[in-house]
Structure formats: C-alpha cells, structure tokens
Amino acid sequence: MKKRKLGNTGIEVSEIAFGGVEIGLPYGIGVNSDKDMISEAKAIDLLRLALDSGINFFDTARMYGNSEHIMGKAFQNKRSEVILATKCVHLLDNEGNLPPKNKLRETVEKSMYESLKALQTDYVDIFMLHQATVKILENEEILTVFSSLKDKGLFKAAGVSTYTTEVTEKTIDIGFWNMIQLPFNLMDQRQGELFKKADEKGIGIVVRSVLLKGLLSDRGRNLHPALKDVENHIAKYHELLEGTNYKLPALATKFALSFPEVSSVLVGIDKQEYLEEALRTVDGVYLSKEKLNKARQLAYPEPEFINLPYWDKMKWLT
C-alpha cells in the first residue's frame, strides 16, 4: 500500500488508517451493545491481518473502550512495524469547563501513561487532544504538558482531533500542533477550505468520517424520516459511480485521497470484508479532475445539519 508523509513529522503513514473505535465499544449503525461487536480474539486477528496487508497506521483513544488494550495485545511483538495514534481523555466537564491547572496536567499525564500501559509500549507516534475546542486550545497549561511529555520521548507528534472549521483553523494558527484529524466527506466538505493552509504550515491531515458513520454505503437507505433529505442527497452520488467497478464507500474514500494534502483516511474496520474493501479501494487510482470537481459540487447544501453526535442523541441512527 502506498504511504504518504504526515506533514513535516517525518512519519510516513499508509493511505488507509485503521480506525479503532469499532473494536473497542459499540459504535455505528445497528451496533447497540457488546453482543453486536467483534470478539477480542477476532479483533486481534483483524488488526494483524491489516498490518500484513500493508496498513501501518492505527488510530485509537483512551475513550474507545477496550480498543487500546486490544491493539496492545495485537502488536506487542510488532511495535516497530506500526504507527500508533491515540487520544487523551476528554478534558471538559459537563458544564464545558476545564479543571484547574494542576488537575489538568495530572489528567493529561494520567491519560498518557494509561494509554502506554494498555498499548504495551513506551511511546506512541501521535498523541492527540480529543474533541478539542477553542477554549482547550487557548489553555497554556495544555501546551506546556504536551511539550513536557513530548520532550520525555513519550510521543513523536502532537495532534488535535477537531469537529469545526473554527477549531481546525485555530489549531493551524497556534503553530505547535503537528497533525489534525478532522471530518471530511462527500456530504460535508467544509474542512477542505483549510487543507492548503495546513499543508503550508507542514501540518499533516488525517480525514475521518469519510463514510459518515456508514451512511455513505448501503446503510444509507431507509433512514429515519428526519434524515429523508440526507438519504435523497446520498442517492445523487451514484451518478459518479457510472463507468466504474466500485461502490459508494470506495468513491467516498477515493474522494478524500484525491486531495494531495490528505495524509491518510481513517476507516472504521470491524469485519474482514470491510478491510478487504478498503484495501481494494487504495489502488493508486484517484478521482479524475472532472469527477473531483463534480463531487465537490455535490456537497450537501446545508452542511451544518450534518451533525452525527446530535443525530445519535436524537436516536436517528439506531
């Protein structure tokens, strides 16, 4: 599998990153409890198969249930072969406030060391803020503790997981962060406006939500009535599949990889068939300039409505 540079970090990552949330906790359409999930043993086999198939980039988080623990077991004798990215615990309380300075440092450090223990390693390649906000990014103590942990060799590159373009742009402007993981897909293309700016600053871009939690696949049918307009819009992408031998998930992935600033696309994988489909997608053939322009014109007209956490809260995806 082709690898791309992750900004100016010196790290090279596979075009597909293995998203670890699905192997760690119930996540996705139709996955409501542990009984709907892949077993730990099968998850370990799947991770190793992904590595053997050319994927070297694996993404997890402290908040992803058993995901770090499972990856630790899978790669305990293969650490030098993999690029591991994990994320700090959430830092805001229920009222949206950060803890006091000393407690904040303690929380980040505790999260770091717990991740290292679960992953059975003495360092990770990328350590990220999870669900960052402008308030979090503007906190000087966070920069101080991340710098301290990096100086100790506990991670190589500092990253930020963002949701909004405001937070992404703030991350770029600060000048400390090495990579950004952000949502970008056929439906919601707003973050693409910042790709060039990030690239000019040497910041690597990792795209997530490329399949919009599975909606940009066969699952994007018979949706909740509140998502009728979304379902109708998804159907429009099938015209881009004419003359090809691949399906909508492959189109969605190729779309993101058609941007040279994108280092890798995060794909949630909890079945061998999903892994095989992802591998078939990265064949070195991206969208033509004409097809890419057409795809850009087919962005959802009200992207602010594309809000997966809210849809989850409203039970529209169950």
PDB file of C-alpha atoms in Angstrom:
ATOM      1  CA  MET A   1       0.000   0.000   0.000  1.00  0.00           C
ATOM      2  CA  LYS A   2       1.194   3.481  -0.848  1.00  0.00           C
ATOM      3  CA  LYS A   3       2.356   5.627   2.063  1.00  0.00           C
ATOM      4  CA  ARG A   4       2.198   9.394   2.432  1.00  0.00           C
ATOM      5  CA  LYS A   5       4.149  11.851   4.559  1.00  0.00           C
ATOM      6  CA  LEU A   6       2.328  13.075   7.661  1.00  0.00           C
ATOM      7  CA  GLY A   7       3.107  16.749   7.282  1.00  0.00           C
ATOM      8  CA  ASN A   8       6.615  17.594   8.470  1.00  0.00           C
ATOM      9  CA  THR A   9       6.635  14.984  11.248  1.00  0.00           C
ATOM     10  CA  GLY A  10       8.979  12.600   9.455  1.00  0.00           C
ATOM     11  CA  ILE A  11       6.332   9.900   9.849  1.00  0.00           C
ATOM     12  CA  GLU A  12       5.016   8.028   6.816  1.00  0.00           C
ATOM     13  CA  VAL A  13       1.553   6.530   7.072  1.00  0.00           C
ATOM     14  CA  SER A  14      -0.496   4.192   4.913  1.00  0.00           C
ATOM     15  CA  GLU A  15      -3.238   5.830   2.875  1.00  0.00           C
ATOM     16  CA  ILE A  16      -5.743   3.877   4.947  1.00  0.00           C
ATOM     17  CA  ALA A  17      -5.657   4.219   8.722  1.00  0.00           C
ATOM     18  CA  PHE A  18      -7.353   1.509  10.776  1.00  0.00           C
ATOM     19  CA  GLY A  19      -9.965   3.210  12.932  1.00  0.00           C
ATOM     20  CA  GLY A  20     -10.086   1.509  16.305  1.00  0.00           C
ATOM     21  CA  VAL A  21     -13.339   2.708  17.824  1.00  0.00           C
ATOM     22  CA  GLU A  22     -15.476  -0.133  16.455  1.00  0.00           C
ATOM     23  CA  ILE A  23     -13.291  -2.846  18.014  1.00  0.00           C
ATOM     24  CA  GLY A  24     -13.381  -1.137  21.407  1.00  0.00           C
ATOM     25  CA  LEU A  25     -17.006  -0.199  22.046  1.00  0.00           C
ATOM     26  CA  PRO A  26     -20.458  -0.336  20.412  1.00  0.00           C
ATOM     27  CA  TYR A  27     -20.375   2.182  17.593  1.00  0.00           C
ATOM     28  CA  GLY A  28     -22.109   2.623  14.273  1.00  0.00           C
ATOM     29  CA  ILE A  29     -25.491   1.976  12.767  1.00  0.00           C
ATOM     30  CA  GLY A  30     -27.041  -1.201  14.131  1.00  0.00           C
ATOM     31  CA  VAL A  31     -24.333  -1.726  16.766  1.00  0.00           C
ATOM     32  CA  ASN A  32     -26.065  -1.132  20.084  1.00  0.00           C
ATOM     33  CA  SER A  33     -24.319  -3.388  22.603  1.00  0.00           C
ATOM     34  CA  ASP A  34     -21.301  -5.633  23.191  1.00  0.00           C
ATOM     35  CA  LYS A  35     -23.122  -8.597  21.657  1.00  0.00           C
ATOM     36  CA  ASP A  36     -23.173  -6.773  18.299  1.00  0.00           C
ATOM     37  CA  MET A  37     -19.375  -6.329  18.360  1.00  0.00           C
ATOM     38  CA  ILE A  38     -16.489  -8.387  17.087  1.00  0.00           C
ATOM     39  CA  SER A  39     -14.814 -10.549  19.752  1.00  0.00           C
ATOM     40  CA  GLU A  40     -11.423  -9.593  21.167  1.00  0.00           C
ATOM     41  CA  ALA A  41      -9.716 -12.596  19.585  1.00  0.00           C
ATOM     42  CA  LYS A  42     -11.151 -11.826  16.153  1.00  0.00           C
ATOM     43  CA  ALA A  43     -10.267  -8.140  16.541  1.00  0.00           C
ATOM     44  CA  ILE A  44      -6.636  -9.075  17.235  1.00  0.00           C
ATOM     45  CA  ASP A  45      -6.579 -11.313  14.155  1.00  0.00           C
ATOM     46  CA  LEU A  46      -8.099  -8.486  12.092  1.00  0.00           C
ATOM     47  CA  LEU A  47      -5.507  -5.959  13.274  1.00  0.00           C
ATOM     48  CA  ARG A  48      -2.669  -8.325  12.412  1.00  0.00           C
ATOM     49  CA  LEU A  49      -4.196  -9.065   9.018  1.00  0.00           C
ATOM     50  CA  ALA A  50      -4.438  -5.325   8.347  1.00  0.00           C
ATOM     51  CA  LEU A  51      -0.743  -4.920   9.188  1.00  0.00           C
ATOM     52  CA  ASP A  52       0.234  -7.862   6.997  1.00  0.00           C
ATOM     53  CA  SER A  53      -1.836  -6.310   4.188  1.00  0.00           C
ATOM     54  CA  GLY A  54       0.089  -3.032   4.196  1.00  0.00           C
ATOM     55  CA  ILE A  55      -1.751  -0.842   6.718  1.00  0.00           C
ATOM     56  CA  ASN A  56       0.759   0.584   9.193  1.00  0.00           C
ATOM     57  CA  PHE A  57      -1.364   3.357  10.751  1.00  0.00           C
ATOM     58  CA  PHE A  58      -3.679   2.508  13.652  1.00  0.00           C
ATOM     59  CA  ASP A  59      -5.868   5.046  15.453  1.00  0.00           C
ATOM     60  CA  THR A  60      -7.339   4.612  18.915  1.00  0.00           C
ATOM     61  CA  ALA A  61      -8.187   6.639  22.042  1.00  0.00           C
ATOM     62  CA  ARG A  62      -8.437   6.386  25.800  1.00  0.00           C
ATOM     63  CA  MET A  63     -12.200   6.820  25.361  1.00  0.00           C
ATOM     64  CA  TYR A  64     -12.587   3.905  22.921  1.00  0.00           C
ATOM     65  CA  GLY A  65     -13.371   1.219  25.482  1.00  0.00           C
ATOM     66  CA  ASN A  66     -11.024  -1.766  25.075  1.00  0.00           C
ATOM     67  CA  SER A  67      -9.504  -0.568  21.799  1.00  0.00           C
ATOM     68  CA  GLU A  68      -6.065   0.343  23.192  1.00  0.00           C
ATOM     69  CA  HIS A  69      -5.922  -2.876  25.177  1.00  0.00           C
ATOM     70  CA  ILE A  70      -6.711  -4.950  22.072  1.00  0.00           C
ATOM     71  CA  MET A  71      -4.157  -3.113  19.944  1.00  0.00           C
ATOM     72  CA  GLY A  72      -1.575  -3.628  22.673  1.00  0.00           C
ATOM     73  CA  LYS A  73      -2.118  -7.381  22.514  1.00  0.00           C
ATOM     74  CA  ALA A  74      -2.113  -7.432  18.718  1.00  0.00           C
ATOM     75  CA  PHE A  75       1.145  -5.511  18.303  1.00  0.00           C
ATOM     76  CA  GLN A  76       3.130  -6.414  21.410  1.00  0.00           C
ATOM     77  CA  ASN A  77       5.875  -8.015  19.280  1.00  0.00           C
ATOM     78  CA  LYS A  78       5.406  -5.791  16.230  1.00  0.00           C
ATOM     79  CA  ARG A  79       5.811  -2.303  17.692  1.00  0.00           C
ATOM     80  CA  SER A  80       8.446  -1.167  15.195  1.00  0.00           C
ATOM     81  CA  GLU A  81       6.128  -2.026  12.299  1.00  0.00           C
ATOM     82  CA  VAL A  82       3.195   0.171  13.303  1.00  0.00           C
ATOM     83  CA  ILE A  83       2.355   3.854  13.671  1.00  0.00           C
ATOM     84  CA  LEU A  84       0.152   4.237  16.739  1.00  0.00           C
ATOM     85  CA  ALA A  85      -2.035   7.278  17.319  1.00  0.00           C
ATOM     86  CA  THR A  86      -4.082   7.712  20.465  1.00  0.00           C
ATOM     87  CA  LYS A  87      -6.078  10.487  22.074  1.00  0.00           C
ATOM     88  CA  CYS A  88      -6.219  11.972  25.537  1.00  0.00           C
ATOM     89  CA  VAL A  89      -9.336  11.634  27.670  1.00  0.00           C
ATOM     90  CA  HIS A  90     -11.952  14.357  27.307  1.00  0.00           C
ATOM     91  CA  LEU A  91     -10.879  17.391  29.298  1.00  0.00           C
ATOM     92  CA  LEU A  92     -14.108  19.378  29.693  1.00  0.00           C
ATOM     93  CA  ASP A  93     -16.642  18.652  32.432  1.00  0.00           C
ATOM     94  CA  ASN A  94     -20.401  18.534  31.875  1.00  0.00           C
ATOM     95  CA  GLU A  95     -20.582  22.327  32.120  1.00  0.00           C
ATOM     96  CA  GLY A  96     -17.879  22.776  29.495  1.00  0.00           C
ATOM     97  CA  ASN A  97     -15.192  23.864  31.951  1.00  0.00           C
ATOM     98  CA  LEU A  98     -11.567  22.789  32.178  1.00  0.00           C
ATOM     99  CA  PRO A  99     -10.160  21.582  35.515  1.00  0.00           C
ATOM    100  CA  PRO A 100      -7.718  23.768  37.490  1.00  0.00           C
ATOM    101  CA  LYS A 101      -4.139  23.971  36.241  1.00  0.00           C
ATOM    102  CA  ASN A 102      -2.622  21.228  38.422  1.00  0.00           C
ATOM    103  CA  LYS A 103      -5.561  18.882  37.903  1.00  0.00           C
ATOM    104  CA  LEU A 104      -5.427  19.474  34.161  1.00  0.00           C
ATOM    105  CA  ARG A 105      -1.758  18.491  33.993  1.00  0.00           C
ATOM    106  CA  GLU A 106      -2.460  15.436  36.137  1.00  0.00           C
ATOM    107  CA  THR A 107      -5.353  14.386  33.882  1.00  0.00           C
ATOM    108  CA  VAL A 108      -3.339  14.613  30.666  1.00  0.00           C
ATOM    109  CA  GLU A 109      -0.335  12.817  32.156  1.00  0.00           C
ATOM    110  CA  LYS A 110      -2.511  10.070  33.647  1.00  0.00           C
ATOM    111  CA  SER A 111      -4.204   9.575  30.281  1.00  0.00           C
ATOM    112  CA  MET A 112      -0.823   9.344  28.536  1.00  0.00           C
ATOM    113  CA  TYR A 113       0.573   6.730  30.896  1.00  0.00           C
ATOM    114  CA  GLU A 114      -2.630   4.687  30.898  1.00  0.00           C
ATOM    115  CA  SER A 115      -2.534   4.615  27.105  1.00  0.00           C
ATOM    116  CA  LEU A 116       1.086   3.463  27.093  1.00  0.00           C
ATOM    117  CA  LYS A 117       0.282   0.672  29.536  1.00  0.00           C
ATOM    118  CA  ALA A 118      -2.757  -0.504  27.558  1.00  0.00           C
ATOM    119  CA  LEU A 119      -0.847  -0.350  24.261  1.00  0.00           C
ATOM    120  CA  GLN A 120       2.108  -2.199  25.816  1.00  0.00           C
ATOM    121  CA  THR A 121       4.626   0.360  24.574  1.00  0.00           C
ATOM    122  CA  ASP A 122       6.876   3.078  25.972  1.00  0.00           C
ATOM    123  CA  TYR A 123       5.869   5.640  23.350  1.00  0.00           C
ATOM    124  CA  VAL A 124       3.176   6.427  20.802  1.00  0.00           C
ATOM    125  CA  ASP A 125       3.826   8.059  17.479  1.00  0.00           C
ATOM    126  CA  ILE A 126       0.963  10.544  17.799  1.00  0.00           C
ATOM    127  CA  PHE A 127      -0.769  11.851  20.924  1.00  0.00           C
ATOM    128  CA  MET A 128      -3.884  13.925  20.341  1.00  0.00           C
ATOM    129  CA  LEU A 129      -6.373  16.151  22.043  1.00  0.00           C
ATOM    130  CA  HIS A 130      -9.801  14.531  21.725  1.00  0.00           C
ATOM    131  CA  GLN A 131     -12.767  16.700  20.705  1.00  0.00           C
ATOM    132  CA  ALA A 132     -10.791  19.895  21.022  1.00  0.00           C
ATOM    133  CA  THR A 133     -12.433  23.279  21.430  1.00  0.00           C
ATOM    134  CA  VAL A 134     -11.081  26.812  21.143  1.00  0.00           C
ATOM    135  CA  LYS A 135     -11.110  27.007  24.963  1.00  0.00           C
ATOM    136  CA  ILE A 136      -8.939  23.899  25.188  1.00  0.00           C
ATOM    137  CA  LEU A 137      -6.532  25.113  22.519  1.00  0.00           C
ATOM    138  CA  GLU A 138      -6.107  28.508  24.172  1.00  0.00           C
ATOM    139  CA  ASN A 139      -5.153  26.962  27.519  1.00  0.00           C
ATOM    140  CA  GLU A 140      -1.396  27.437  28.020  1.00  0.00           C
ATOM    141  CA  GLU A 141      -1.082  24.586  30.514  1.00  0.00           C
ATOM    142  CA  ILE A 142      -2.164  22.096  27.832  1.00  0.00           C
ATOM    143  CA  LEU A 143       0.654  23.247  25.565  1.00  0.00           C
ATOM    144  CA  THR A 144       3.052  23.018  28.499  1.00  0.00           C
ATOM    145  CA  VAL A 145       2.128  19.477  29.481  1.00  0.00           C
ATOM    146  CA  PHE A 146       2.062  18.233  25.868  1.00  0.00           C
ATOM    147  CA  SER A 147       5.513  19.776  25.340  1.00  0.00           C
ATOM    148  CA  SER A 148       6.797  18.136  28.515  1.00  0.00           C
ATOM    149  CA  LEU A 149       5.520  14.684  27.534  1.00  0.00           C
ATOM    150  CA  LYS A 150       6.971  15.062  24.047  1.00  0.00           C
ATOM    151  CA  ASP A 151      10.357  16.112  25.475  1.00  0.00           C
ATOM    152  CA  LYS A 152      10.332  12.921  27.566  1.00  0.00           C
ATOM    153  CA  GLY A 153      10.007  10.892  24.367  1.00  0.00           C
ATOM    154  CA  LEU A 154       6.537   9.605  25.166  1.00  0.00           C
ATOM    155  CA  PHE A 155       5.254  10.619  21.736  1.00  0.00           C
ATOM    156  CA  LYS A 156       6.697  11.943  18.473  1.00  0.00           C
ATOM    157  CA  ALA A 157       3.949  14.174  17.065  1.00  0.00           C
ATOM    158  CA  ALA A 158       1.238  16.239  18.757  1.00  0.00           C
ATOM    159  CA  GLY A 159      -2.200  16.206  17.192  1.00  0.00           C
ATOM    160  CA  VAL A 160      -5.698  17.586  17.552  1.00  0.00           C
ATOM    161  CA  SER A 161      -8.998  15.926  16.754  1.00  0.00           C
ATOM    162  CA  THR A 162     -11.394  18.645  15.600  1.00  0.00           C
ATOM    163  CA  TYR A 163     -15.038  18.961  14.578  1.00  0.00           C
ATOM    164  CA  THR A 164     -15.453  22.518  13.315  1.00  0.00           C
ATOM    165  CA  THR A 165     -13.513  24.640  10.858  1.00  0.00           C
ATOM    166  CA  GLU A 166     -13.103  27.252  13.599  1.00  0.00           C
ATOM    167  CA  VAL A 167     -11.186  24.804  15.785  1.00  0.00           C
ATOM    168  CA  THR A 168      -9.178  23.475  12.841  1.00  0.00           C
ATOM    169  CA  GLU A 169      -8.081  26.978  11.855  1.00  0.00           C
ATOM    170  CA  LYS A 170      -7.193  27.787  15.466  1.00  0.00           C
ATOM    171  CA  THR A 171      -5.074  24.633  15.614  1.00  0.00           C
ATOM    172  CA  ILE A 172      -3.194  25.675  12.489  1.00  0.00           C
ATOM    173  CA  ASP A 173      -2.629  29.229  13.732  1.00  0.00           C
ATOM    174  CA  ILE A 174      -1.177  28.205  17.105  1.00  0.00           C
ATOM    175  CA  GLY A 175       1.906  26.754  15.433  1.00  0.00           C
ATOM    176  CA  PHE A 176       2.530  23.941  17.929  1.00  0.00           C
ATOM    177  CA  TRP A 177       0.441  21.066  16.594  1.00  0.00           C
ATOM    178  CA  ASN A 178       1.859  18.638  14.017  1.00  0.00           C
ATOM    179  CA  MET A 179      -1.286  16.964  12.693  1.00  0.00           C
ATOM    180  CA  ILE A 180      -5.046  17.374  12.617  1.00  0.00           C
ATOM    181  CA  GLN A 181      -7.683  14.677  12.445  1.00  0.00           C
ATOM    182  CA  LEU A 182     -10.854  16.175  11.016  1.00  0.00           C
ATOM    183  CA  PRO A 183     -14.225  15.215   9.500  1.00  0.00           C
ATOM    184  CA  PHE A 184     -14.410  15.474   5.726  1.00  0.00           C
ATOM    185  CA  ASN A 185     -16.590  13.616   3.277  1.00  0.00           C
ATOM    186  CA  LEU A 186     -18.696  13.915   0.133  1.00  0.00           C
ATOM    187  CA  MET A 187     -21.585  15.400   2.111  1.00  0.00           C
ATOM    188  CA  ASP A 188     -19.700  17.830   4.371  1.00  0.00           C
ATOM    189  CA  GLN A 189     -16.696  19.354   2.629  1.00  0.00           C
ATOM    190  CA  ARG A 190     -16.240  22.486   4.748  1.00  0.00           C
ATOM    191  CA  GLN A 191     -12.890  21.443   6.229  1.00  0.00           C
ATOM    192  CA  GLY A 192     -11.401  21.227   2.745  1.00  0.00           C
ATOM    193  CA  GLU A 193     -11.136  25.014   2.701  1.00  0.00           C
ATOM    194  CA  LEU A 194      -8.278  24.717   5.218  1.00  0.00           C
ATOM    195  CA  PHE A 195      -6.263  21.927   3.600  1.00  0.00           C
ATOM    196  CA  LYS A 196      -3.905  24.267   1.782  1.00  0.00           C
ATOM    197  CA  LYS A 197      -3.291  26.418   4.853  1.00  0.00           C
ATOM    198  CA  ALA A 198      -2.446  23.381   6.972  1.00  0.00           C
ATOM    199  CA  ASP A 199      -0.176  21.987   4.276  1.00  0.00           C
ATOM    200  CA  GLU A 200       1.713  25.281   4.015  1.00  0.00           C
ATOM    201  CA  LYS A 201       2.424  25.057   7.754  1.00  0.00           C
ATOM    202  CA  GLY A 202       3.651  21.456   7.444  1.00  0.00           C
ATOM    203  CA  ILE A 203       0.682  20.066   9.351  1.00  0.00           C
ATOM    204  CA  GLY A 204      -0.457  16.564   8.425  1.00  0.00           C
ATOM    205  CA  ILE A 205      -4.142  15.960   7.738  1.00  0.00           C
ATOM    206  CA  VAL A 206      -5.922  12.727   8.614  1.00  0.00           C
ATOM    207  CA  VAL A 207      -9.527  12.510   7.449  1.00  0.00           C
ATOM    208  CA  ARG A 208     -12.209  10.753   9.483  1.00  0.00           C
ATOM    209  CA  SER A 209     -15.971  10.346   8.983  1.00  0.00           C
ATOM    210  CA  VAL A 210     -15.261   9.669   5.310  1.00  0.00           C
ATOM    211  CA  LEU A 211     -18.221   7.255   5.224  1.00  0.00           C
ATOM    212  CA  LEU A 212     -20.324   9.416   7.549  1.00  0.00           C
ATOM    213  CA  LYS A 213     -20.708   6.607  10.088  1.00  0.00           C
ATOM    214  CA  GLY A 214     -21.667   4.213   7.312  1.00  0.00           C
ATOM    215  CA  LEU A 215     -24.295   6.384   5.654  1.00  0.00           C
ATOM    216  CA  LEU A 216     -22.153   6.643   2.514  1.00  0.00           C
ATOM    217  CA  SER A 217     -22.637   2.931   1.916  1.00  0.00           C
ATOM    218  CA  ASP A 218     -25.541   0.529   1.551  1.00  0.00           C
ATOM    219  CA  ARG A 219     -26.547   1.584   5.068  1.00  0.00           C
ATOM    220  CA  GLY A 220     -27.600   4.995   3.781  1.00  0.00           C
ATOM    221  CA  ARG A 221     -31.067   3.733   2.894  1.00  0.00           C
ATOM    222  CA  ASN A 222     -34.355   3.528   4.763  1.00  0.00           C
ATOM    223  CA  LEU A 223     -33.155   6.157   7.203  1.00  0.00           C
ATOM    224  CA  HIS A 224     -35.126   7.893   9.921  1.00  0.00           C
ATOM    225  CA  PRO A 225     -37.746  10.293   8.467  1.00  0.00           C
ATOM    226  CA  ALA A 226     -35.784  13.243   9.865  1.00  0.00           C
ATOM    227  CA  LEU A 227     -32.951  12.265   7.511  1.00  0.00           C
ATOM    228  CA  LYS A 228     -35.071  11.940   4.372  1.00  0.00           C
ATOM    229  CA  ASP A 229     -33.344  14.856   2.615  1.00  0.00           C
ATOM    230  CA  VAL A 230     -29.972  13.348   3.542  1.00  0.00           C
ATOM    231  CA  GLU A 231     -30.978   9.977   2.089  1.00  0.00           C
ATOM    232  CA  ASN A 232     -32.193  11.617  -1.118  1.00  0.00           C
ATOM    233  CA  HIS A 233     -28.954  13.535  -1.453  1.00  0.00           C
ATOM    234  CA  ILE A 234     -26.815  10.429  -0.917  1.00  0.00           C
ATOM    235  CA  ALA A 235     -28.583   8.848  -3.881  1.00  0.00           C
ATOM    236  CA  LYS A 236     -27.154  11.589  -6.122  1.00  0.00           C
ATOM    237  CA  TYR A 237     -23.628  10.233  -5.667  1.00  0.00           C
ATOM    238  CA  HIS A 238     -24.489   7.089  -7.576  1.00  0.00           C
ATOM    239  CA  GLU A 239     -24.172   9.025 -10.841  1.00  0.00           C
ATOM    240  CA  LEU A 240     -20.470   9.369 -10.028  1.00  0.00           C
ATOM    241  CA  LEU A 241     -20.215   5.580  -9.985  1.00  0.00           C
ATOM    242  CA  GLU A 242     -21.249   5.203 -13.616  1.00  0.00           C
ATOM    243  CA  GLY A 243     -18.484   3.610 -15.647  1.00  0.00           C
ATOM    244  CA  THR A 244     -16.621   2.357 -12.565  1.00  0.00           C
ATOM    245  CA  ASN A 245     -16.371  -1.068 -10.938  1.00  0.00           C
ATOM    246  CA  TYR A 246     -16.555   0.161  -7.349  1.00  0.00           C
ATOM    247  CA  LYS A 247     -19.278   1.168  -4.910  1.00  0.00           C
ATOM    248  CA  LEU A 248     -20.122   4.255  -2.875  1.00  0.00           C
ATOM    249  CA  PRO A 249     -17.723   3.581   0.057  1.00  0.00           C
ATOM    250  CA  ALA A 250     -14.825   3.347  -2.395  1.00  0.00           C
ATOM    251  CA  LEU A 251     -15.921   6.562  -4.102  1.00  0.00           C
ATOM    252  CA  ALA A 252     -16.081   8.328  -0.742  1.00  0.00           C
ATOM    253  CA  THR A 253     -12.585   7.140   0.198  1.00  0.00           C
ATOM    254  CA  LYS A 254     -11.079   7.935  -3.202  1.00  0.00           C
ATOM    255  CA  PHE A 255     -12.640  11.400  -2.961  1.00  0.00           C
ATOM    256  CA  ALA A 256     -10.725  12.204   0.217  1.00  0.00           C
ATOM    257  CA  LEU A 257      -7.487  10.690  -1.078  1.00  0.00           C
ATOM    258  CA  SER A 258      -7.747  12.782  -4.246  1.00  0.00           C
ATOM    259  CA  PHE A 259      -6.567  15.770  -2.180  1.00  0.00           C
ATOM    260  CA  PRO A 260      -2.744  15.709  -2.029  1.00  0.00           C
ATOM    261  CA  GLU A 261      -2.749  17.466   1.359  1.00  0.00           C
ATOM    262  CA  VAL A 262      -4.501  14.454   2.943  1.00  0.00           C
ATOM    263  CA  SER A 263      -2.020  12.045   4.519  1.00  0.00           C
ATOM    264  CA  SER A 264      -4.425   9.233   5.362  1.00  0.00           C
ATOM    265  CA  VAL A 265      -8.091   8.346   5.545  1.00  0.00           C
ATOM    266  CA  LEU A 266      -9.414   6.777   8.718  1.00  0.00           C
ATOM    267  CA  VAL A 267     -11.714   3.822   8.070  1.00  0.00           C
ATOM    268  CA  GLY A 268     -13.605   2.045  10.815  1.00  0.00           C
ATOM    269  CA  ILE A 269     -12.925  -1.671  10.419  1.00  0.00           C
ATOM    270  CA  ASP A 270     -14.529  -4.436  12.453  1.00  0.00           C
ATOM    271  CA  LYS A 271     -15.027  -7.068   9.756  1.00  0.00           C
ATOM    272  CA  GLN A 272     -12.633  -8.717   7.337  1.00  0.00           C
ATOM    273  CA  GLU A 273     -14.872  -7.761   4.439  1.00  0.00           C
ATOM    274  CA  TYR A 274     -14.546  -4.074   5.406  1.00  0.00           C
ATOM    275  CA  LEU A 275     -10.766  -4.460   5.484  1.00  0.00           C
ATOM    276  CA  GLU A 276     -10.725  -6.145   2.079  1.00  0.00           C
ATOM    277  CA  GLU A 277     -12.958  -3.426   0.633  1.00  0.00           C
ATOM    278  CA  ALA A 278     -10.674  -0.711   1.997  1.00  0.00           C
ATOM    279  CA  LEU A 279      -7.622  -2.449   0.524  1.00  0.00           C
ATOM    280  CA  ARG A 280      -9.246  -2.723  -2.895  1.00  0.00           C
ATOM    281  CA  THR A 281     -10.038   0.992  -2.776  1.00  0.00           C
ATOM    282  CA  VAL A 282      -6.438   2.191  -2.438  1.00  0.00           C
ATOM    283  CA  ASP A 283      -5.237   1.041  -5.833  1.00  0.00           C
ATOM    284  CA  GLY A 284      -3.389   4.255  -6.646  1.00  0.00           C
ATOM    285  CA  VAL A 285      -6.239   5.482  -8.826  1.00  0.00           C
ATOM    286  CA  TYR A 286      -7.973   8.594  -7.550  1.00  0.00           C
ATOM    287  CA  LEU A 287     -10.769  10.705  -8.983  1.00  0.00           C
ATOM    288  CA  SER A 288     -10.150  12.479 -12.267  1.00  0.00           C
ATOM    289  CA  LYS A 289     -10.115  16.259 -12.141  1.00  0.00           C
ATOM    290  CA  GLU A 290     -13.524  16.313 -13.822  1.00  0.00           C
ATOM    291  CA  LYS A 291     -15.064  13.804 -11.430  1.00  0.00           C
ATOM    292  CA  LEU A 292     -13.475  15.514  -8.415  1.00  0.00           C
ATOM    293  CA  ASN A 293     -14.965  18.851  -9.440  1.00  0.00           C
ATOM    294  CA  LYS A 294     -18.364  17.232  -9.877  1.00  0.00           C
ATOM    295  CA  ALA A 295     -18.092  15.605  -6.452  1.00  0.00           C
ATOM    296  CA  ARG A 296     -17.231  18.960  -4.906  1.00  0.00           C
ATOM    297  CA  GLN A 297     -20.336  20.453  -6.464  1.00  0.00           C
ATOM    298  CA  LEU A 298     -22.434  17.704  -4.874  1.00  0.00           C
ATOM    299  CA  ALA A 299     -21.688  18.698  -1.279  1.00  0.00           C
ATOM    300  CA  TYR A 300     -24.799  18.777   0.896  1.00  0.00           C
ATOM    301  CA  PRO A 301     -26.322  22.279   0.625  1.00  0.00           C
ATOM    302  CA  GLU A 302     -26.834  22.572   4.410  1.00  0.00           C
ATOM    303  CA  PRO A 303     -23.618  21.104   5.859  1.00  0.00           C
ATOM    304  CA  GLU A 304     -24.365  22.473   9.336  1.00  0.00           C
ATOM    305  CA  PHE A 305     -27.138  19.864   9.511  1.00  0.00           C
ATOM    306  CA  ILE A 306     -24.521  17.084   9.190  1.00  0.00           C
ATOM    307  CA  ASN A 307     -24.090  16.584  12.915  1.00  0.00           C
ATOM    308  CA  LEU A 308     -23.542  12.945  13.875  1.00  0.00           C
ATOM    309  CA  PRO A 309     -23.400  13.476  17.669  1.00  0.00           C
ATOM    310  CA  TYR A 310     -26.765  15.274  17.501  1.00  0.00           C
ATOM    311  CA  TRP A 311     -28.249  12.595  15.257  1.00  0.00           C
ATOM    312  CA  ASP A 312     -27.108   9.976  17.761  1.00  0.00           C
ATOM    313  CA  LYS A 313     -28.660  11.929  20.593  1.00  0.00           C
ATOM    314  CA  MET A 314     -31.946  12.116  18.703  1.00  0.00           C
ATOM    315  CA  LYS A 315     -31.822   8.344  18.010  1.00  0.00           C
ATOM    316  CA  TRP A 316     -31.949   8.919  14.272  1.00  0.00           C
ATOM    317  CA  LEU A 317     -29.177   6.412  13.561  1.00  0.00           C
ATOM    318  CA  THR A 318     -30.427   3.418  15.530  1.00  0.00           C
TER     319      THR A 318
END
